[in-house]
PDB file of C-alpha atoms in Angstrom:
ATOM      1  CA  UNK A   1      -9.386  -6.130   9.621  1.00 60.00           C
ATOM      2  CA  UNK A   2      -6.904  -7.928   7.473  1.00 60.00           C
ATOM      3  CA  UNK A   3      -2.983  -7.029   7.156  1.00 58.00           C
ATOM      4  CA  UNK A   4      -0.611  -8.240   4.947  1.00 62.00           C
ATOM      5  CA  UNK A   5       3.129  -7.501   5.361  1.00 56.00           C
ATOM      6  CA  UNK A   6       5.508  -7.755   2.564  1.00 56.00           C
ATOM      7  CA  UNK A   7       9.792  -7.281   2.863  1.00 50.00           C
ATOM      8  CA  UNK A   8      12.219  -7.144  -0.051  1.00 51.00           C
ATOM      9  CA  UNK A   9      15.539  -7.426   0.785  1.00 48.00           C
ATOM     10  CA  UNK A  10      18.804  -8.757  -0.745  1.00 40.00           C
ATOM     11  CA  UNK A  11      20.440  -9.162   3.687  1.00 44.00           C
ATOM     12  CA  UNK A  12      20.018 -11.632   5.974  1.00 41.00           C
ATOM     13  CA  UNK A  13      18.849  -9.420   8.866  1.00 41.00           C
ATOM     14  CA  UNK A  14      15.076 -10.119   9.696  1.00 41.00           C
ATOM     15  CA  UNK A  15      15.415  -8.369  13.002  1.00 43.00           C
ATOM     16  CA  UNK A  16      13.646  -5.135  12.677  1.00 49.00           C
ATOM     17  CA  UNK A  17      11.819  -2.683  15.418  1.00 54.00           C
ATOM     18  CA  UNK A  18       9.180  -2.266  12.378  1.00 49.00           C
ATOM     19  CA  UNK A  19       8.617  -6.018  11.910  1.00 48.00           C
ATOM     20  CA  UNK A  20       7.952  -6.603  15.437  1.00 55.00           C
ATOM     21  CA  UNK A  21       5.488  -3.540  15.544  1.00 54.00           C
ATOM     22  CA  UNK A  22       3.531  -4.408  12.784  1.00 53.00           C
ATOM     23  CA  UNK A  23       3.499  -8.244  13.841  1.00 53.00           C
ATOM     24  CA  UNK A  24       2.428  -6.848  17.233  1.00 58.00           C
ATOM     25  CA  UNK A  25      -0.306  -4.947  15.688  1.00 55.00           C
ATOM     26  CA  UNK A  26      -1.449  -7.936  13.249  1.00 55.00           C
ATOM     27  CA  UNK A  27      -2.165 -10.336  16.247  1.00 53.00           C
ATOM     28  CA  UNK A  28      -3.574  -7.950  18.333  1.00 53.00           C
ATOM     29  CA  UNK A  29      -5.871  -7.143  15.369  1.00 54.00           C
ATOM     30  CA  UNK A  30      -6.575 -10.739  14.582  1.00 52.00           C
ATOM     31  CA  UNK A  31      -7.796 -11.461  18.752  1.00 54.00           C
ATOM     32  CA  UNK A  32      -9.688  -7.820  18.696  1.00 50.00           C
ATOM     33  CA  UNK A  33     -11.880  -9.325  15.193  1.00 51.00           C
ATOM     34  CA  UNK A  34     -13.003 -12.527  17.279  1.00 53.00           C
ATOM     35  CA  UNK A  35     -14.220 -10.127  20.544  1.00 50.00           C
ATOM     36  CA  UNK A  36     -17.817  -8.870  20.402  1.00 51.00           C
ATOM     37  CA  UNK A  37     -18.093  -4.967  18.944  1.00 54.00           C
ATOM     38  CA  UNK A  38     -14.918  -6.247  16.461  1.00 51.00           C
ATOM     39  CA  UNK A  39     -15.107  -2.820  14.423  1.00 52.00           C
ATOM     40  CA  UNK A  40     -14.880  -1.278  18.233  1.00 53.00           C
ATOM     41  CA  UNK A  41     -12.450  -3.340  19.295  1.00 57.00           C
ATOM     42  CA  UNK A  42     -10.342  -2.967  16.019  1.00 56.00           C
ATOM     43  CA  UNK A  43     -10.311   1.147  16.038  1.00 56.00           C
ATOM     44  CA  UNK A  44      -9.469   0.491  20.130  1.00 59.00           C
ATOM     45  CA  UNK A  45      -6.509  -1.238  19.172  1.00 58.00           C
ATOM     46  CA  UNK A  46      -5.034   0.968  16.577  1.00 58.00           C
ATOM     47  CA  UNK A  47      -5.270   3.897  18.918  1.00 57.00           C
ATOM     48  CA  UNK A  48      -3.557   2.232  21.230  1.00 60.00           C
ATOM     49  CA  UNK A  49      -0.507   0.618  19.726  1.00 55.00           C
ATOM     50  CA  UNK A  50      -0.134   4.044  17.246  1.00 54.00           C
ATOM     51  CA  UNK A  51       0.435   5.300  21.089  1.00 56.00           C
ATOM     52  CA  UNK A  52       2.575   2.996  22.454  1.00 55.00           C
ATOM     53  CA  UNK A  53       4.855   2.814  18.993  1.00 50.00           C
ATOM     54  CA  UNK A  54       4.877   6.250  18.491  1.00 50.00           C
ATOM     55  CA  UNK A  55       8.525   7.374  18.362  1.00 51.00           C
ATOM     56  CA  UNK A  56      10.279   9.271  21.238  1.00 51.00           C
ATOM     57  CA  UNK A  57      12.365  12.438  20.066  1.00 46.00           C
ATOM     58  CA  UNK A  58      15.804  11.027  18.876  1.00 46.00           C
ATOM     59  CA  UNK A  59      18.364  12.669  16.502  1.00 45.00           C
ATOM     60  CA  UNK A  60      17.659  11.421  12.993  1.00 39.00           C
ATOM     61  CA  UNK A  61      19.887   8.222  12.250  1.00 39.00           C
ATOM     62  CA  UNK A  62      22.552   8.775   9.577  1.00 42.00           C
ATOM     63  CA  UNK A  63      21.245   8.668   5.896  1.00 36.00           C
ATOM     64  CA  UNK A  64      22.546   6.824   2.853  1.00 38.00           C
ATOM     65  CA  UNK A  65      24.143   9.208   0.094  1.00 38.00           C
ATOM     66  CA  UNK A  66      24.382   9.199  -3.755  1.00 35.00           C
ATOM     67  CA  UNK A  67      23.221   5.437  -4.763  1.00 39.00           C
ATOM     68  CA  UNK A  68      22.255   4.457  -1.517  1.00 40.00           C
ATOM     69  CA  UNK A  69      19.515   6.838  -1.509  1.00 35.00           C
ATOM     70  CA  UNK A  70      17.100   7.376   1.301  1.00 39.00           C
ATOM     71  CA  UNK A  71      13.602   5.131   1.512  1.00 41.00           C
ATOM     72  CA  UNK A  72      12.146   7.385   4.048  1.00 40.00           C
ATOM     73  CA  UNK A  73      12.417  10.750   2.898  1.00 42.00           C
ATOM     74  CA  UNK A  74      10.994  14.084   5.003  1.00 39.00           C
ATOM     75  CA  UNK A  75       6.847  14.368   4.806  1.00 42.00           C
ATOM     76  CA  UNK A  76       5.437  15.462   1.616  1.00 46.00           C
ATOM     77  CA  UNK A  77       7.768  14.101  -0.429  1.00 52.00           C
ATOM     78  CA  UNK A  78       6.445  10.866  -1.275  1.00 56.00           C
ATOM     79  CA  UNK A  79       6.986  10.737  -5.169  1.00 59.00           C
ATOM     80  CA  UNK A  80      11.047  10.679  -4.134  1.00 58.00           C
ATOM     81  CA  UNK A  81      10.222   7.985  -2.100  1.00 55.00           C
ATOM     82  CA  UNK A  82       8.696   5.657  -4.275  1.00 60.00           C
ATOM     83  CA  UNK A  83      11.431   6.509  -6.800  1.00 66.00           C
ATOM     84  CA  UNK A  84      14.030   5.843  -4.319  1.00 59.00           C
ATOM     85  CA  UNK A  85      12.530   2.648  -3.591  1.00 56.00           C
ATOM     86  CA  UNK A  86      12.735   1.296  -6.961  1.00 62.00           C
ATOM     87  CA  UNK A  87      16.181   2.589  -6.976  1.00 62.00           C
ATOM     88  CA  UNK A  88      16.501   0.244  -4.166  1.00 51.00           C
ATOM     89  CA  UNK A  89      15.187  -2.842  -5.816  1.00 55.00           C
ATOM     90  CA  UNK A  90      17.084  -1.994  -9.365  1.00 55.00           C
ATOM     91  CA  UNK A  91      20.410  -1.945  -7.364  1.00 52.00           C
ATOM     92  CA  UNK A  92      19.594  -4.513  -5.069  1.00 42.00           C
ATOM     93  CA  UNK A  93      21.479  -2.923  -2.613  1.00 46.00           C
ATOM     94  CA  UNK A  94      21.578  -4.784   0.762  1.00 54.00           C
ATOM     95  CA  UNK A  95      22.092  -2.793   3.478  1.00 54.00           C
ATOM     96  CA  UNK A  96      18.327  -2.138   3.741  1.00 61.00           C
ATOM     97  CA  UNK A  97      15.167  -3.983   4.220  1.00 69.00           C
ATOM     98  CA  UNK A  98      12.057  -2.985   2.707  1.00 74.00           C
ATOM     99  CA  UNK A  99       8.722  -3.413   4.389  1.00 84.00           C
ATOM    100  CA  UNK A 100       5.482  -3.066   2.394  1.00 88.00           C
ATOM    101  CA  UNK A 101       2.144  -3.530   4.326  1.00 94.00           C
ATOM    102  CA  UNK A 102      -1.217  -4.049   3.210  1.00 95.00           C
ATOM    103  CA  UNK A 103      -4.328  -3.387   4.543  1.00 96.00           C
ATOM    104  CA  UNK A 104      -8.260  -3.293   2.551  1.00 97.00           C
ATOM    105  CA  UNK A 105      -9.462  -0.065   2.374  1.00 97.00           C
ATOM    106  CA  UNK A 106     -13.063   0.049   4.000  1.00 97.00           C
ATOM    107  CA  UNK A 107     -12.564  -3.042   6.938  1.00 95.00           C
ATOM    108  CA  UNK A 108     -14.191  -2.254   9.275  1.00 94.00           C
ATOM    109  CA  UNK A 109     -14.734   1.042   8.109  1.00 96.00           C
ATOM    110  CA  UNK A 110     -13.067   3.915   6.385  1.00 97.00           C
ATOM    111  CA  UNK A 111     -12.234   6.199   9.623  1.00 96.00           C
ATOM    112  CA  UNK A 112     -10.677   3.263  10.869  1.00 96.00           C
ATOM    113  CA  UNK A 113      -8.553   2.425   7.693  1.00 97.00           C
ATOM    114  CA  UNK A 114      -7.200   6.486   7.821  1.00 97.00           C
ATOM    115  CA  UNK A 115      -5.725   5.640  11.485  1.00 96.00           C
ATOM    116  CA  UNK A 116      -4.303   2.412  10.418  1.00 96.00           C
ATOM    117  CA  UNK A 117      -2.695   4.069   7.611  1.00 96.00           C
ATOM    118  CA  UNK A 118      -1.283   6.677  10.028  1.00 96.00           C
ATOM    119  CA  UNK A 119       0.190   4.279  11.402  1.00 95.00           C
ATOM    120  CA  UNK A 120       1.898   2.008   9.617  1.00 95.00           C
ATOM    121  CA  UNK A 121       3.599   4.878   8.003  1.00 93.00           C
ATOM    122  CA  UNK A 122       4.650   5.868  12.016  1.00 93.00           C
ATOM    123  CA  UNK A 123       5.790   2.624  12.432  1.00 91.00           C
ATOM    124  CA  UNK A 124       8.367   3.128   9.581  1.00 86.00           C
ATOM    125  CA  UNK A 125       6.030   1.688   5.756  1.00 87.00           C
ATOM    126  CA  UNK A 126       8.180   1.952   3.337  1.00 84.00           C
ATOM    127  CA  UNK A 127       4.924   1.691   1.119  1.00 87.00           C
ATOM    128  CA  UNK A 128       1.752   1.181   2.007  1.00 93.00           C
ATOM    129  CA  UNK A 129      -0.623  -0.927   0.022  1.00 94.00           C
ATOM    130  CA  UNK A 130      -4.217   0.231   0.282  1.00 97.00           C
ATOM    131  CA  UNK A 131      -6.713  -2.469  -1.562  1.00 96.00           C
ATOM    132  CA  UNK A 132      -9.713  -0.939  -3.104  1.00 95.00           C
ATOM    133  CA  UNK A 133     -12.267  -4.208  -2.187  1.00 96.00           C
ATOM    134  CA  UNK A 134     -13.415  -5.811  -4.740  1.00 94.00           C
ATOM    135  CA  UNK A 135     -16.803  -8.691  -5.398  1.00 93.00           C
ATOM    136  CA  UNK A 136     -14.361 -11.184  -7.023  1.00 91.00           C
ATOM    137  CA  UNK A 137     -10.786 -10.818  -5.673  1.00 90.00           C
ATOM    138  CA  UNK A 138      -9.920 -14.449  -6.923  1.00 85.00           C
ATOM    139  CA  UNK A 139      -6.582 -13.224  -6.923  1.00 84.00           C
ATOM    140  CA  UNK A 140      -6.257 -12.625  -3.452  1.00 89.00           C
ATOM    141  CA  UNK A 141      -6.432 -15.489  -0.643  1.00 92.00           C
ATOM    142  CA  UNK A 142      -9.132 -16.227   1.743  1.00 93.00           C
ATOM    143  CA  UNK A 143      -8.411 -13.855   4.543  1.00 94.00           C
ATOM    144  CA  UNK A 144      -8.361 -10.427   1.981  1.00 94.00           C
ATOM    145  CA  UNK A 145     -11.506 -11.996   0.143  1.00 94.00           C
ATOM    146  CA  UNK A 146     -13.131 -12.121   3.879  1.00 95.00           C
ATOM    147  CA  UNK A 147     -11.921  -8.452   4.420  1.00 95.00           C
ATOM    148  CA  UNK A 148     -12.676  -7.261   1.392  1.00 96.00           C
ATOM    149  CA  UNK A 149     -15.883  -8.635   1.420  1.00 96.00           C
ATOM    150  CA  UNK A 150     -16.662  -7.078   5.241  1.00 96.00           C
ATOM    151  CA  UNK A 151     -15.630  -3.659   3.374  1.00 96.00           C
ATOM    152  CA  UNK A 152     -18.459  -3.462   0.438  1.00 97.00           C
ATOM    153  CA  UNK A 153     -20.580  -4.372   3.331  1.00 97.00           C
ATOM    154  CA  UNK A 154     -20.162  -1.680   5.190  1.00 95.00           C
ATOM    155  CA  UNK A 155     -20.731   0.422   1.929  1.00 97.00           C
ATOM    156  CA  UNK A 156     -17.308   1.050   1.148  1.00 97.00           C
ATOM    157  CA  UNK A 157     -16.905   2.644  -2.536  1.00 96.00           C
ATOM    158  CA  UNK A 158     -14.231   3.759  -4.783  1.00 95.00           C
ATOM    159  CA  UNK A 159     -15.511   7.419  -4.494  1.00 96.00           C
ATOM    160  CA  UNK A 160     -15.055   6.887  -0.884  1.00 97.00           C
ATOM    161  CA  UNK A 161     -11.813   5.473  -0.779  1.00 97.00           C
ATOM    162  CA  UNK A 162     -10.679   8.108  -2.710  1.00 97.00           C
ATOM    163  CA  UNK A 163     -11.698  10.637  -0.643  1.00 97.00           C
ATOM    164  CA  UNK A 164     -10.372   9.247   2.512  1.00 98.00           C
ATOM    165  CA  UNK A 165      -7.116   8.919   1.128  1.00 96.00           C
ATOM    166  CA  UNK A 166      -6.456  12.664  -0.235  1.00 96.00           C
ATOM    167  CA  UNK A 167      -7.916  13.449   3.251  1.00 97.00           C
ATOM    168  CA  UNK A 168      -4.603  11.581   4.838  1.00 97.00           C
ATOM    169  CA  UNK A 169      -2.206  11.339   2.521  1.00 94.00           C
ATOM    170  CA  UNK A 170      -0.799  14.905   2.673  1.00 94.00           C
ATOM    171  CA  UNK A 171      -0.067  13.353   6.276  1.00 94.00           C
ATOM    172  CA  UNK A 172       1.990  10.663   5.098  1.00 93.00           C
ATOM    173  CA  UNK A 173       5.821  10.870   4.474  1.00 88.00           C
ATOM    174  CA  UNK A 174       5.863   7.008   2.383  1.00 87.00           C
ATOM    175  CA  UNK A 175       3.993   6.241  -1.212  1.00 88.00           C
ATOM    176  CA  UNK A 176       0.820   4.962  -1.121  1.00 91.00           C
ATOM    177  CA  UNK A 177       0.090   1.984  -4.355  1.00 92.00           C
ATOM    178  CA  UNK A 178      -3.327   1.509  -4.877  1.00 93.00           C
ATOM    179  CA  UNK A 179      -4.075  -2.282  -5.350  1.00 94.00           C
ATOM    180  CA  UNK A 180      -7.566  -2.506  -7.548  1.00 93.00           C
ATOM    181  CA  UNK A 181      -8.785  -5.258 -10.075  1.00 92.00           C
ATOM    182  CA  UNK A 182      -9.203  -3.753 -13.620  1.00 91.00           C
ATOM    183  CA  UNK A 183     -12.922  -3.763 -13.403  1.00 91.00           C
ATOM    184  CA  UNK A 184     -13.392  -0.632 -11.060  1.00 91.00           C
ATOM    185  CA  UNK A 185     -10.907   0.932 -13.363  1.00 90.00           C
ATOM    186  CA  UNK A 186     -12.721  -0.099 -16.257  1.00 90.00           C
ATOM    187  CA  UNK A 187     -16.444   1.506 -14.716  1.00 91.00           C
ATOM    188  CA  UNK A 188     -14.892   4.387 -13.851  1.00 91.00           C
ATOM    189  CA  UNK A 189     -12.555   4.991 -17.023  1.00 91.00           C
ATOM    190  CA  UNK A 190      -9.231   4.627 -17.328  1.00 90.00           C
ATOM    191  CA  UNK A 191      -8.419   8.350 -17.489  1.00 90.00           C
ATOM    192  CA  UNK A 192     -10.672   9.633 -14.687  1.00 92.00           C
ATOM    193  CA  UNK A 193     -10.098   6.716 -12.514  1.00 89.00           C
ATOM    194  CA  UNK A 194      -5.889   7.696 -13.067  1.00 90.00           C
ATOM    195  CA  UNK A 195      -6.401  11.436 -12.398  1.00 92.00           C
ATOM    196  CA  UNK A 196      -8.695  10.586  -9.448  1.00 94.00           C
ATOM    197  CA  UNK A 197      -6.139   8.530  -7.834  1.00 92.00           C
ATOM    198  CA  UNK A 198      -3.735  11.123  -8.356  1.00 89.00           C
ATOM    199  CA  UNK A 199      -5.339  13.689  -6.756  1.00 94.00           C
ATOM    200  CA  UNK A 200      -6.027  11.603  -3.815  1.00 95.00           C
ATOM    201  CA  UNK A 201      -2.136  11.279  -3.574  1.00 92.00           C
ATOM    202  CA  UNK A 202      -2.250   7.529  -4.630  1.00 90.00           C
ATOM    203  CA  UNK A 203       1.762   6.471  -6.067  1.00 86.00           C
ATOM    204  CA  UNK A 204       1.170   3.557  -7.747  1.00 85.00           C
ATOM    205  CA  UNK A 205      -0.795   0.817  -9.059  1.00 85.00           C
ATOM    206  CA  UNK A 206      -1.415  -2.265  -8.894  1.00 86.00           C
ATOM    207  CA  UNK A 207      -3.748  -4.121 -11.092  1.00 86.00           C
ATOM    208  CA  UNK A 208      -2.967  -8.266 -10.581  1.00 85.00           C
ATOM    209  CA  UNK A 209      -6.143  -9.204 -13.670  1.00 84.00           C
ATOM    210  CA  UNK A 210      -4.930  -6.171 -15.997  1.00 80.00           C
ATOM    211  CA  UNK A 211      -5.438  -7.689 -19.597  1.00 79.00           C
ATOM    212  CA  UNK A 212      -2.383  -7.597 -21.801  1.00 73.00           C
ATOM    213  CA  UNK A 213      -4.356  -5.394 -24.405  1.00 74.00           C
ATOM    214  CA  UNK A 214      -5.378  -2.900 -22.157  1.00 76.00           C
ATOM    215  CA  UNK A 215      -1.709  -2.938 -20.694  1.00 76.00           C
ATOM    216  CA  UNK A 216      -0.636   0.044 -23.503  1.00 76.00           C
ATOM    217  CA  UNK A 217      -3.886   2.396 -22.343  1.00 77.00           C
ATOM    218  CA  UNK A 218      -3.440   1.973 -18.806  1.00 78.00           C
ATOM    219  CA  UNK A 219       0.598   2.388 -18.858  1.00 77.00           C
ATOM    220  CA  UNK A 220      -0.079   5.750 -20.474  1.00 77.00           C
ATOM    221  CA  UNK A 221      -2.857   7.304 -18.141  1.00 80.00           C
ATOM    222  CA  UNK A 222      -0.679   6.302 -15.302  1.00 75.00           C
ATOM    223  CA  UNK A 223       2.554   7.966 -16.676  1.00 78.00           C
ATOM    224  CA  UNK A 224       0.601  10.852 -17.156  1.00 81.00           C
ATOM    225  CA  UNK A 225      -0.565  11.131 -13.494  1.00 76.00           C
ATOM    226  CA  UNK A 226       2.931   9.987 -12.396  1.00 70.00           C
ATOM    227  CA  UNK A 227       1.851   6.904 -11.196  1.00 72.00           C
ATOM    228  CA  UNK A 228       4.064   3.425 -11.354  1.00 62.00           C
ATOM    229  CA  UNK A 229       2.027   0.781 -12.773  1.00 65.00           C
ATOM    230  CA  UNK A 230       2.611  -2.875 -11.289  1.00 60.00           C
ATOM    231  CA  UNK A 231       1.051  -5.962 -13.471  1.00 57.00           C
ATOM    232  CA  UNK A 232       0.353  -9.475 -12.800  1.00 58.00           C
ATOM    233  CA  UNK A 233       3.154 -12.100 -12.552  1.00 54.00           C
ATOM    234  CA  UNK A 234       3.850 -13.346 -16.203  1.00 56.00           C
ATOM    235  CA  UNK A 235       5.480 -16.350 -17.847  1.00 61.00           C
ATOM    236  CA  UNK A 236       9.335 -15.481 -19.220  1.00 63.00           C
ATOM    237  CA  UNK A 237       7.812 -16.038 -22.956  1.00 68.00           C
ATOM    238  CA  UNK A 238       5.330 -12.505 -21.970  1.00 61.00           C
ATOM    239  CA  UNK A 239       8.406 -10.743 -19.921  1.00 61.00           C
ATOM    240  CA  UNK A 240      10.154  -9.324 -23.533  1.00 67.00           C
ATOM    241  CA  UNK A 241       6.868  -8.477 -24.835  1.00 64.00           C
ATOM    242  CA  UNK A 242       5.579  -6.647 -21.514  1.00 56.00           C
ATOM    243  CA  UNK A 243       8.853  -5.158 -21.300  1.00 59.00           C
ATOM    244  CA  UNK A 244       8.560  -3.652 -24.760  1.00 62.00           C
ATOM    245  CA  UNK A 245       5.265  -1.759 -23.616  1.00 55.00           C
ATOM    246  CA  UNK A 246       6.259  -0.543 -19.801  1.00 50.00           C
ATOM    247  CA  UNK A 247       9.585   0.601 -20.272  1.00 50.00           C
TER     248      UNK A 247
END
């Protein structure tokens, strides 16, 4: 299993309970991949640090008010949260670190990917990533291509991504982005493949090959499904023009 872990923040604190969790769980991840039975191994290990990080009752710590709104919001309110976070990152406030973690949908397995998405979101997400695999992720480095790859093998599809995820997302209390290349989109169609990920809860977006004439059609199925579209990095002559169509 492969994990990624992003942070955006404008502070200089990099001491976090979260950090040290997730870093925890990446390494223990990384030694249970190289043991035989690695798909056993893996599933052993999430069970057991979701147990040992699992949060003891506590009052609720003290929330930020009107701009400094809230990135972890109460369960089933997820859309506030991913609005909240872009609040975040718009204001560039700095009294709060965000962390984003990714993980590829389908490595080892799919039952394993819904308890590692329980709980990163335990372990304090402020999103979570979910990668759809994909055959040619050239945009991805060589441990997701290796995960991704170990996915499809196993038989992972889009259908059953999907379906996993609407299974656990009502579960969830942060946004979920959907990372995909634009060819799953593409076979599926724009519009169904936007009102399927809505209705398995997905947030967001995130399409890193998403051609700049196919920005417009895909901007407006996503807006319709209330879903924050993400594109690939672009050079500061495209920024005005991509600005033009996602704003």
């Amino acid at each position: 299993m492969a994990f990624a872990i992003k942070a955006a923040s404008t502070s200089n604190s990099t001491s976090s309970p979260a950090v040290h969790q997730l870093l925890s769980l990446t390494t223990r991840m990384a030694s249970a991949a190289k043991m035989p039975a690695g798909r056993r191994n893996a599933a052993a290990v999430i069970r057991a640090v979701a147990a040992a990080v699992a949060p003891p009752p506590a009052p609720a710590p003290a929330r930020p008010t009107g701009d400094q709104r809230c990135l972890r919001p109460c369960p089933g309110s997820r859309r506030r949260a991913m609005c909240a976070l872009l609040s975040y990152i718009d204001c560039s406030l700095g009294f709060h670190t965000a962390f984003i973690p990714y993980i590829t949908a389908g490595d080892p397995d799919l039952a394993t990917t819904a308890e590692a998405l329980r709980l990163l979101d335990a372990c304090g997400a402020d999103v979570i990533e979910l990668g759809m695999p994909f055959s040619d992720p050239y945009a991805d480095g060589p441990v997701i291509q290796a995960s991704a790859a170990r996915a499809l093998a196993s038989g992972t599809t889009t259908d059953g991504v999907l379906a996993m995820l609407k299974e656990v997302a009502p579960e969830l209390s942060c946004p979920v982005v959907l990372f995909s290349y634009f060819n799953p989109i593409v076979r599926r169609g724009l519009a169904d493949f936007a009102a399927a990920a809505k209705d398995a809860g997905v947030d967001g977006l995130i399409v890193p090959d998403l051609p700049y004439a196919a920005t417009c059609a895909l901007r407006s199925e996503a807006m319709k499904n209330e879903q924050e579209l993400v594109v690939h990095s672009s050079s500061i002559d495209f920024i005005p023009i991509y600005s033009t169509l996602l704003l």
